[in-house]
mmCIF file with all atom_site columns, C-alpha atoms in Angstrom:
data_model
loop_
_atom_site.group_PDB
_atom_site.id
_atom_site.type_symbol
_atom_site.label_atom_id
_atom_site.label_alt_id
_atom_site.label_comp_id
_atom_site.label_asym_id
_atom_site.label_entity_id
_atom_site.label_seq_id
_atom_site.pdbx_PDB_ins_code
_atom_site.Cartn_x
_atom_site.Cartn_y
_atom_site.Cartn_z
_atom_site.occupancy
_atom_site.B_iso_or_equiv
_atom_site.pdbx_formal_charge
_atom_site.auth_seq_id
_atom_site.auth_comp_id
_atom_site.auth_asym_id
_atom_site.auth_atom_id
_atom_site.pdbx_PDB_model_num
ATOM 1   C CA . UNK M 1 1   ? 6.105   -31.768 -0.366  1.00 0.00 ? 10  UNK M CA 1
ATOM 2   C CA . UNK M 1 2   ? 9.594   -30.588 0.265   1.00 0.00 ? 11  UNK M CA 1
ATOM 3   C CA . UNK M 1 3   ? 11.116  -31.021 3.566   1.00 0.00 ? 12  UNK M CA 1
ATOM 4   C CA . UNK M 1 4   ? 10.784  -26.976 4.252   1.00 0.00 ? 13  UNK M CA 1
ATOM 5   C CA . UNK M 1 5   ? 7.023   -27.062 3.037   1.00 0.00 ? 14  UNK M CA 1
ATOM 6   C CA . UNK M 1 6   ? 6.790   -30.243 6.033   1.00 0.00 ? 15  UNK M CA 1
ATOM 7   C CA . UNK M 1 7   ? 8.279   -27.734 8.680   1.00 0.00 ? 16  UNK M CA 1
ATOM 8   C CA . UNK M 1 8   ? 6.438   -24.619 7.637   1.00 0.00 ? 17  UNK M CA 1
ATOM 9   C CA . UNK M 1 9   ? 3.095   -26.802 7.968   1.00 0.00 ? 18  UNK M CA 1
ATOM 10  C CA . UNK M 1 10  ? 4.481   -28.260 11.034  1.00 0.00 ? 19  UNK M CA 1
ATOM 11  C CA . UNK M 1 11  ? 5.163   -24.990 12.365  1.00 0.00 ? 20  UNK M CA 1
ATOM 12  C CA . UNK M 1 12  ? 1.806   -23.511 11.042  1.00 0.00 ? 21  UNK M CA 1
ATOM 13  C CA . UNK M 1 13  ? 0.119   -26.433 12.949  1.00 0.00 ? 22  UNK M CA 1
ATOM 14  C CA . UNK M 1 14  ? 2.070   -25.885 16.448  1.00 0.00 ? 23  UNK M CA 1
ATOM 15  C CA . UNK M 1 15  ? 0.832   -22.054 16.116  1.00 0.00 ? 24  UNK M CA 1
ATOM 16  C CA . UNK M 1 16  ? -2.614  -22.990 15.531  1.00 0.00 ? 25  UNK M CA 1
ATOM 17  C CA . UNK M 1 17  ? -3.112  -25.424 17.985  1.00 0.00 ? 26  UNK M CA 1
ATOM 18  C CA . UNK M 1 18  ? -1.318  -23.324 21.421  1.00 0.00 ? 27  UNK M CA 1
ATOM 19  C CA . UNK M 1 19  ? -2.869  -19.913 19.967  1.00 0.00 ? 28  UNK M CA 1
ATOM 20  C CA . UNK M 1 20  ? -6.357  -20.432 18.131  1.00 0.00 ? 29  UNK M CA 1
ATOM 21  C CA . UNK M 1 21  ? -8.055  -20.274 21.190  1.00 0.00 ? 30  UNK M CA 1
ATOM 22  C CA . UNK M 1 22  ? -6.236  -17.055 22.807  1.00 0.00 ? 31  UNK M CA 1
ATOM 23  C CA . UNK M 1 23  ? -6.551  -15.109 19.560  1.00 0.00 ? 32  UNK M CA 1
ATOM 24  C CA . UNK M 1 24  ? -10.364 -16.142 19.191  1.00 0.00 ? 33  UNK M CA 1
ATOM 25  C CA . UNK M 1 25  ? -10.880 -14.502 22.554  1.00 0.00 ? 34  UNK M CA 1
ATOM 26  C CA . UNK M 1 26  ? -8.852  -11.801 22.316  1.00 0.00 ? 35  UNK M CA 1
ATOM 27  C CA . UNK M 1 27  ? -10.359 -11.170 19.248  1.00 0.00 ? 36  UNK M CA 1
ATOM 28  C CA . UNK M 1 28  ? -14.329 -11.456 20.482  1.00 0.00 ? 37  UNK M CA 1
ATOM 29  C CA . UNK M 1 29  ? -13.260 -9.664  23.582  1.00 0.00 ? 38  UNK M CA 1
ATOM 30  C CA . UNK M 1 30  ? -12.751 -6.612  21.354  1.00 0.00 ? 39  UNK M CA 1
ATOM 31  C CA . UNK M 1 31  ? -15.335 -7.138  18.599  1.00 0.00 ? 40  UNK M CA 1
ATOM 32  C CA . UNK M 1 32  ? -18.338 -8.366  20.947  1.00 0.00 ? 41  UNK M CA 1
ATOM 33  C CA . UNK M 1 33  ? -19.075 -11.194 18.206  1.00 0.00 ? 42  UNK M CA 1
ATOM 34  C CA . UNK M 1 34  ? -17.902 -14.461 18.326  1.00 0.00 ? 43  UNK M CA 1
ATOM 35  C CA . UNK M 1 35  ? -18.873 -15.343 14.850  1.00 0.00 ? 44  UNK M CA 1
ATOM 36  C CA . UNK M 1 36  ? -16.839 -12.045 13.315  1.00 0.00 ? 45  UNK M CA 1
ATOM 37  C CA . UNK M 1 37  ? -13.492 -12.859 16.277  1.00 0.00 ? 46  UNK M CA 1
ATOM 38  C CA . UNK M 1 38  ? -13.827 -16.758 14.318  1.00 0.00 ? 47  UNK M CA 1
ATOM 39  C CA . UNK M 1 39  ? -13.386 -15.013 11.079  1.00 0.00 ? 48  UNK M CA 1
ATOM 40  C CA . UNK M 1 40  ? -11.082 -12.990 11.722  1.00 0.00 ? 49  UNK M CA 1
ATOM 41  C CA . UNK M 1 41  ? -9.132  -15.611 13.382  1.00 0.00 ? 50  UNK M CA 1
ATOM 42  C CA . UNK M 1 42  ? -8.847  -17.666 10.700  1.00 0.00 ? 51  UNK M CA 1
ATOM 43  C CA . UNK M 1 43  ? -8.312  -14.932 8.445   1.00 0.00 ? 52  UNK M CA 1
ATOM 44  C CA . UNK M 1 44  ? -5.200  -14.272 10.848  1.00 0.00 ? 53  UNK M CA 1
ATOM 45  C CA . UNK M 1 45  ? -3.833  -17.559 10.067  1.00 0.00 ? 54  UNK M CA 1
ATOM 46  C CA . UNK M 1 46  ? -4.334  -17.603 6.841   1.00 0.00 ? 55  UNK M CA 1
ATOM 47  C CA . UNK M 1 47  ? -2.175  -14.688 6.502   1.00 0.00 ? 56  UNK M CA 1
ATOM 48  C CA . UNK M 1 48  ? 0.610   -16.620 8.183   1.00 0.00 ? 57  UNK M CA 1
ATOM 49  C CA . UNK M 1 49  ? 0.282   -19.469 6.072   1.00 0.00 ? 58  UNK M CA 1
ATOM 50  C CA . UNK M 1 50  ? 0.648   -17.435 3.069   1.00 0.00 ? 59  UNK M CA 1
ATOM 51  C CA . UNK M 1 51  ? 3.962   -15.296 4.318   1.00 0.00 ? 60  UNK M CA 1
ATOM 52  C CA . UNK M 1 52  ? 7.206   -17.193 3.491   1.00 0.00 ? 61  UNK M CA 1
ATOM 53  C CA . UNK M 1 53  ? 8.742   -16.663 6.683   1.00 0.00 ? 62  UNK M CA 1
ATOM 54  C CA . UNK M 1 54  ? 9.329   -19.665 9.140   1.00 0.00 ? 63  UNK M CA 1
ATOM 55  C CA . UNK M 1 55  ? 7.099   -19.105 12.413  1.00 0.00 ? 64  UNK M CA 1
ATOM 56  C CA . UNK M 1 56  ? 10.203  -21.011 14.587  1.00 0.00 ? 65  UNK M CA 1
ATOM 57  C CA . UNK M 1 57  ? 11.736  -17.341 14.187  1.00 0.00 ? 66  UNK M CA 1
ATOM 58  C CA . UNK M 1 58  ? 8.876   -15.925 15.918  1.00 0.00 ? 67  UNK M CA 1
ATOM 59  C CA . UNK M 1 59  ? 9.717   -14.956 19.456  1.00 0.00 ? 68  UNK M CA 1
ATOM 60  C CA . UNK M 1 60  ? 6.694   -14.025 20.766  1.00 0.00 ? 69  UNK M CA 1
ATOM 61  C CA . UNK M 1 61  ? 3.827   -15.752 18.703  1.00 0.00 ? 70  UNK M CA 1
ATOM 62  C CA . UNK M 1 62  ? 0.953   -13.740 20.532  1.00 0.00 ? 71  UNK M CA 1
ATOM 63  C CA . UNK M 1 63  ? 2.387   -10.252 19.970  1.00 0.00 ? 72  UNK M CA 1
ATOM 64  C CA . UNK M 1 64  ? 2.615   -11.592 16.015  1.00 0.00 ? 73  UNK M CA 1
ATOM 65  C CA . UNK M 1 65  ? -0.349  -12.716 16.200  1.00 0.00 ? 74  UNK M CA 1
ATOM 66  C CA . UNK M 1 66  ? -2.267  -9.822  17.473  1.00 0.00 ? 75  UNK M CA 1
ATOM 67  C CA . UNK M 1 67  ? -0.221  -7.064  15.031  1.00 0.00 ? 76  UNK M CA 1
ATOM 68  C CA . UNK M 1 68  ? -2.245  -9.161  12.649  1.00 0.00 ? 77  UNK M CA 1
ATOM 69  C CA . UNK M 1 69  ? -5.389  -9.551  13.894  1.00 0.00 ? 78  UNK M CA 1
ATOM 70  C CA . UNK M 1 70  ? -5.515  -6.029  14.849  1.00 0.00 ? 79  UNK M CA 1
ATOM 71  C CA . UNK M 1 71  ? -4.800  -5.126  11.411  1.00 0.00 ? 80  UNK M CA 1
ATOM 72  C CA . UNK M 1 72  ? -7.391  -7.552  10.119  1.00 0.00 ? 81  UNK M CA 1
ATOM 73  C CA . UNK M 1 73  ? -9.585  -6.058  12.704  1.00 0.00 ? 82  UNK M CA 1
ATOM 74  C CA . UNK M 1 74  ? -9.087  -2.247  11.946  1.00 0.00 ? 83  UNK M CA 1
ATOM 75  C CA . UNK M 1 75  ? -9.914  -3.047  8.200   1.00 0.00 ? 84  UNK M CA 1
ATOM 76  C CA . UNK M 1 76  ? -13.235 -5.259  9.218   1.00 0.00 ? 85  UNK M CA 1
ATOM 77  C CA . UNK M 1 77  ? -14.261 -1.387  11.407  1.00 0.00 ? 86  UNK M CA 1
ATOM 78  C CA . UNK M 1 78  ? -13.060 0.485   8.261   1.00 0.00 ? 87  UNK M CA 1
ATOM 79  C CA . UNK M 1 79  ? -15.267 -2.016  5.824   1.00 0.00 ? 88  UNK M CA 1
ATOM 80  C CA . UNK M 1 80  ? -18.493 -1.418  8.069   1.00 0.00 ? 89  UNK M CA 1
ATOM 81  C CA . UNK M 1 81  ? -18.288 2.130   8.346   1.00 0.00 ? 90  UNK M CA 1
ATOM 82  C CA . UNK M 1 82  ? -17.857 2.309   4.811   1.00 0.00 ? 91  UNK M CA 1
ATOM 83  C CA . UNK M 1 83  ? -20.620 -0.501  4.056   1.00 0.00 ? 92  UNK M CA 1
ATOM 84  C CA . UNK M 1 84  ? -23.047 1.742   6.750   1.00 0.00 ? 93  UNK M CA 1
ATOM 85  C CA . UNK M 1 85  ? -22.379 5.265   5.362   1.00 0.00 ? 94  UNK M CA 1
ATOM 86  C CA . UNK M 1 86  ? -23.476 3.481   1.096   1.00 0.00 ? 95  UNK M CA 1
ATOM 87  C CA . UNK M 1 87  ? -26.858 2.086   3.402   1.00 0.00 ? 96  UNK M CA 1
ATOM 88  C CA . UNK M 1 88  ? -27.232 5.036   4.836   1.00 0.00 ? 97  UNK M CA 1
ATOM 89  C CA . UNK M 1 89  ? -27.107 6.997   1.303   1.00 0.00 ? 98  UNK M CA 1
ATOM 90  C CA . UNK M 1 90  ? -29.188 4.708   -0.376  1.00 0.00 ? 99  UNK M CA 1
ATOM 91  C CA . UNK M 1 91  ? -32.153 5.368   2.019   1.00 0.00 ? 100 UNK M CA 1
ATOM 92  C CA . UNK M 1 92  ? -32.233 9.009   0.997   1.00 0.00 ? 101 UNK M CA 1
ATOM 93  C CA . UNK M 1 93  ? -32.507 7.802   -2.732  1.00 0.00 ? 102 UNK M CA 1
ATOM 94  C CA . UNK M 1 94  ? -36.399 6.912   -3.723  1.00 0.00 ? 103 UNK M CA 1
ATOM 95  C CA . UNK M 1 95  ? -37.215 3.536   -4.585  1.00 0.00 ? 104 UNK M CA 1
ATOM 96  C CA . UNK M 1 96  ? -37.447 3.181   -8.048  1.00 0.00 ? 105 UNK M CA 1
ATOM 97  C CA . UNK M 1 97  ? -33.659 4.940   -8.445  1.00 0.00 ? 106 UNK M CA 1
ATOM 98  C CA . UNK M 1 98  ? -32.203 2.542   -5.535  1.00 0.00 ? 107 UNK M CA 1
ATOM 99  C CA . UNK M 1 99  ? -29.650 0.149   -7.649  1.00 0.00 ? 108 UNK M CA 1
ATOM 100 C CA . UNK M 1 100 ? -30.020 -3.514  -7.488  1.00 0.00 ? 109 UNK M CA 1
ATOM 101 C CA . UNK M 1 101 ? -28.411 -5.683  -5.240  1.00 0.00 ? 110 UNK M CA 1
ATOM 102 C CA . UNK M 1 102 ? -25.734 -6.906  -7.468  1.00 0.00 ? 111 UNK M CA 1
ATOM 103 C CA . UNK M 1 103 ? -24.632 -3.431  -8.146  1.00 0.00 ? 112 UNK M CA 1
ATOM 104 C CA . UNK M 1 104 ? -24.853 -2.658  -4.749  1.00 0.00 ? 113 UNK M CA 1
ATOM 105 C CA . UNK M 1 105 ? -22.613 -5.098  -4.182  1.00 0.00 ? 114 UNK M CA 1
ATOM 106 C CA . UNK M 1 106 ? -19.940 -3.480  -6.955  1.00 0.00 ? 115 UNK M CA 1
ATOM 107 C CA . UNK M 1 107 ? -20.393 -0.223  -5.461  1.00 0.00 ? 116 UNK M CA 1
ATOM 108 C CA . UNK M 1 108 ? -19.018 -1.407  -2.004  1.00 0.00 ? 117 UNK M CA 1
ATOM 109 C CA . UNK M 1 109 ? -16.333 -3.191  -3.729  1.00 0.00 ? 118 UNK M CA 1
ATOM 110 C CA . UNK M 1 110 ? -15.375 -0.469  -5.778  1.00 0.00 ? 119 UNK M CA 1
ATOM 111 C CA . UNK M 1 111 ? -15.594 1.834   -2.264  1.00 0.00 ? 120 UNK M CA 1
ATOM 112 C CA . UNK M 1 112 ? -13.047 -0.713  -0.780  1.00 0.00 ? 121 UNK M CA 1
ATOM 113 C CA . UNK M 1 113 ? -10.649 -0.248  -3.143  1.00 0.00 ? 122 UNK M CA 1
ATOM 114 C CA . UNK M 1 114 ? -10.605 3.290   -3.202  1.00 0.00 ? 123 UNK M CA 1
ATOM 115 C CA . UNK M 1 115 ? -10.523 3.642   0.467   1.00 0.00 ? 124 UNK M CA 1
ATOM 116 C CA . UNK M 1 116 ? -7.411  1.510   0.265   1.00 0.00 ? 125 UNK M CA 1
ATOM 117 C CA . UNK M 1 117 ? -6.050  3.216   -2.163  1.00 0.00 ? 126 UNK M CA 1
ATOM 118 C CA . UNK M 1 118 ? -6.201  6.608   -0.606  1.00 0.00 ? 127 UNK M CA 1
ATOM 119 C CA . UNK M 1 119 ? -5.110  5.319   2.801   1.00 0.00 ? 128 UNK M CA 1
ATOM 120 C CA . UNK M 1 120 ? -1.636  4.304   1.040   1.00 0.00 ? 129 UNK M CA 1
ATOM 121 C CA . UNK M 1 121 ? -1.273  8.032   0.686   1.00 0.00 ? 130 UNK M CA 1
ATOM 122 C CA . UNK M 1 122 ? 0.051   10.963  2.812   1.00 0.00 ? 131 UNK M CA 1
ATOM 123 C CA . UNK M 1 123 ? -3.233  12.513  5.055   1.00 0.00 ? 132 UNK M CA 1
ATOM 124 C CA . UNK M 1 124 ? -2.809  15.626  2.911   1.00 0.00 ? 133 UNK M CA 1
ATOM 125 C CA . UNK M 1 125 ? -3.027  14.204  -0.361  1.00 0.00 ? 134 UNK M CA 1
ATOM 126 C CA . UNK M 1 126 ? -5.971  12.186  0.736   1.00 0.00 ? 135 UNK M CA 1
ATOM 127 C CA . UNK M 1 127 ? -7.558  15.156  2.785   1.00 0.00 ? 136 UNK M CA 1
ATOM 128 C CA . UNK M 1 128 ? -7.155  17.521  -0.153  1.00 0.00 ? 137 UNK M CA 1
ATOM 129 C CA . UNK M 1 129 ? -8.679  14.319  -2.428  1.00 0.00 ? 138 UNK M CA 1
ATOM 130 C CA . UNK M 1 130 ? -11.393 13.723  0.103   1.00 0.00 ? 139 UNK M CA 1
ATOM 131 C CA . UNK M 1 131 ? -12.342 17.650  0.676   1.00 0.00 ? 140 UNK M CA 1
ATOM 132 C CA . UNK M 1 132 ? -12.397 18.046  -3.344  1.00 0.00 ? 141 UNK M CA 1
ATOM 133 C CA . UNK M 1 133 ? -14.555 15.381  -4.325  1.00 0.00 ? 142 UNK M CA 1
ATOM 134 C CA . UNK M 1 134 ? -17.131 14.966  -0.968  1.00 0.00 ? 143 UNK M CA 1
ATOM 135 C CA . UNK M 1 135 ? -17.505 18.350  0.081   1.00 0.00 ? 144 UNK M CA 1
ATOM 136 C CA . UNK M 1 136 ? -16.617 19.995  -3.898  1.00 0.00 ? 145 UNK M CA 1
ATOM 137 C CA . UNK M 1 137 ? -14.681 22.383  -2.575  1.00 0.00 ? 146 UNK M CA 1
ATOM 138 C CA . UNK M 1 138 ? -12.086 24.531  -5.058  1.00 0.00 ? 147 UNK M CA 1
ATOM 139 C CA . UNK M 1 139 ? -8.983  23.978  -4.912  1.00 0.00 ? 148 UNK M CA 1
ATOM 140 C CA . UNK M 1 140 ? -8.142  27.441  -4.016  1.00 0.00 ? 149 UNK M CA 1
ATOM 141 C CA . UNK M 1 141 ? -10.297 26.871  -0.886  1.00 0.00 ? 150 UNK M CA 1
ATOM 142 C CA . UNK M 1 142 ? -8.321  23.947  0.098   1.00 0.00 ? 151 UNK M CA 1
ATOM 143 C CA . UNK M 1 143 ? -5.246  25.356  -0.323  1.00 0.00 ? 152 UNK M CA 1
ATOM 144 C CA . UNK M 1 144 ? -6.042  28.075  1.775   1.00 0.00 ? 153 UNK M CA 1
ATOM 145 C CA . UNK M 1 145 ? -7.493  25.381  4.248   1.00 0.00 ? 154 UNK M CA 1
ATOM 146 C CA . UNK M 1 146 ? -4.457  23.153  4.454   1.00 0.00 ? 155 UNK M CA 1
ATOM 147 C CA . UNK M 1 147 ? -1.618  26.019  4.145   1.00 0.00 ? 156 UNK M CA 1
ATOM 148 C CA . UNK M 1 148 ? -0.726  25.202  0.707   1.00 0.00 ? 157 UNK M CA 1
ATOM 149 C CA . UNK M 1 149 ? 0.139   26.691  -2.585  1.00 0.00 ? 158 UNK M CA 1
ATOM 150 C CA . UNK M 1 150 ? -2.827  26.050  -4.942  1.00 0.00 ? 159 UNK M CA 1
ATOM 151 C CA . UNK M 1 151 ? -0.130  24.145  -7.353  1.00 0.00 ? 160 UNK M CA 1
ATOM 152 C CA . UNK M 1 152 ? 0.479   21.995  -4.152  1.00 0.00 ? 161 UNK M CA 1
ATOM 153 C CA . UNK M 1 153 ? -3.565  20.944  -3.914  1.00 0.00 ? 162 UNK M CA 1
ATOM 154 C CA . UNK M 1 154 ? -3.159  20.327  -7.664  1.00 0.00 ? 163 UNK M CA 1
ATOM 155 C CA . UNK M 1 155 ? -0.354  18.023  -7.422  1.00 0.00 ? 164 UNK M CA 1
ATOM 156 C CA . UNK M 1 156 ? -2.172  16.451  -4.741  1.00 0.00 ? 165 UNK M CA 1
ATOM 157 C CA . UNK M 1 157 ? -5.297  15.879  -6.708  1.00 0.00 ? 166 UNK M CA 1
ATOM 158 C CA . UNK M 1 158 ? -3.584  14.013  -10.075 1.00 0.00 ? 167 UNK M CA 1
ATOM 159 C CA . UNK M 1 159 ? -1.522  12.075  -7.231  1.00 0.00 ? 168 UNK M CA 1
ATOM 160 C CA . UNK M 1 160 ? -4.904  10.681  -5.713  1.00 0.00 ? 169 UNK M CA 1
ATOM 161 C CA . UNK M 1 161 ? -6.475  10.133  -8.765  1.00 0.00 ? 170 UNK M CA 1
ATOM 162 C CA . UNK M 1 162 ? -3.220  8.185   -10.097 1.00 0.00 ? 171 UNK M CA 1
ATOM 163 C CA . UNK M 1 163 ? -3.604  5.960   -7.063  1.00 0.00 ? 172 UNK M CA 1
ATOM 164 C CA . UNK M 1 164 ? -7.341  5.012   -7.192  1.00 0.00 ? 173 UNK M CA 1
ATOM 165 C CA . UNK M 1 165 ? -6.857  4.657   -11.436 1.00 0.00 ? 174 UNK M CA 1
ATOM 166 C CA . UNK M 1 166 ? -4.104  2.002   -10.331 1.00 0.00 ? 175 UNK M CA 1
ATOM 167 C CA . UNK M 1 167 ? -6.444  0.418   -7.858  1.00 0.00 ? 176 UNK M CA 1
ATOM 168 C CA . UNK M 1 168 ? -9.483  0.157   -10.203 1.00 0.00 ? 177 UNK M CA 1
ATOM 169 C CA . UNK M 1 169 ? -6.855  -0.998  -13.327 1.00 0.00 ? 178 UNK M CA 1
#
């Protein structure tokens, strides 16, 4: 190890130890589950870790902290909602047409990416996306919803579809 990788592990260290704790509460204050705050505590170290930027620079290690945690934590909501809305679908679908677990599974995954996808784009892109493919409306329809040229919605369609194709690639 290099004398920089000694000081960022050093540095990693001295975070850990004087802010594990706080975060971990801070975090299961929020959540209301210790075991998902200890996950997602670790998960918010683990994203310092793997940034190249010195933590000594950090000037307030609890505000950094928490910009990432609450990131970590608004995409652990966004995951369940997601995860509850599939469950919810698959208990209108009859038995023998219900897909295995394993698929299950590749569904979700696939749903994560695609909700990340479209949140990377502008909300009218992703609303006109969203209203065209849930609710099938026509693009006329849309346009006339979201006080746009038809051409507009169309633009905004291939631009969505771009994005999840370069998600799924």
């Amino acid at each position: 190890m290099s004398g920089s990788e000694l000081a960022h592990t050093s540095d990693i260290q001295h975070l850990y130890s004087n802010h594990h704790g706080w975060l971990r509460g801070w975090l299961r204050s929020r959540l209301g589950c210790s075991e998902t705050a200890a996950d997602l505590t670790q998960d918010t170290f683990v994203k310092v870790l793997l940034r190249d930027t010195s933590t000594t620079s950090i000037r307030e290690p609890r505000a950094y902290l928490t910009h990432i945690a609450r990131s970590l934590m608004i995409n652990h909501w966004r995951r369940r909602d997601i995860e509850q809305a599939y469950l919810q679908a698959l208990m209108i679908l009859p038995e023998p047409e219900s897909p295995s677990p394993e698929h299950q599974e590749l569904i979700l995954e696939t749903l994560y990416e695609i909700d990340a996808a479209l949140d990377c784009l502008p909300s009218d892109v992703r609303q006109a996306f969203l209203l065209a493919q849930l609710e099938g409306m026509k693009y006329r329809d849309i346009a006339v919803r979201l006080a746009v040229s038809e051409i507009t919605i169309k633009r905004y369609i291939k631009r969505a579809l771009v994005q999840c194709m370069l998600v799924m690639e």
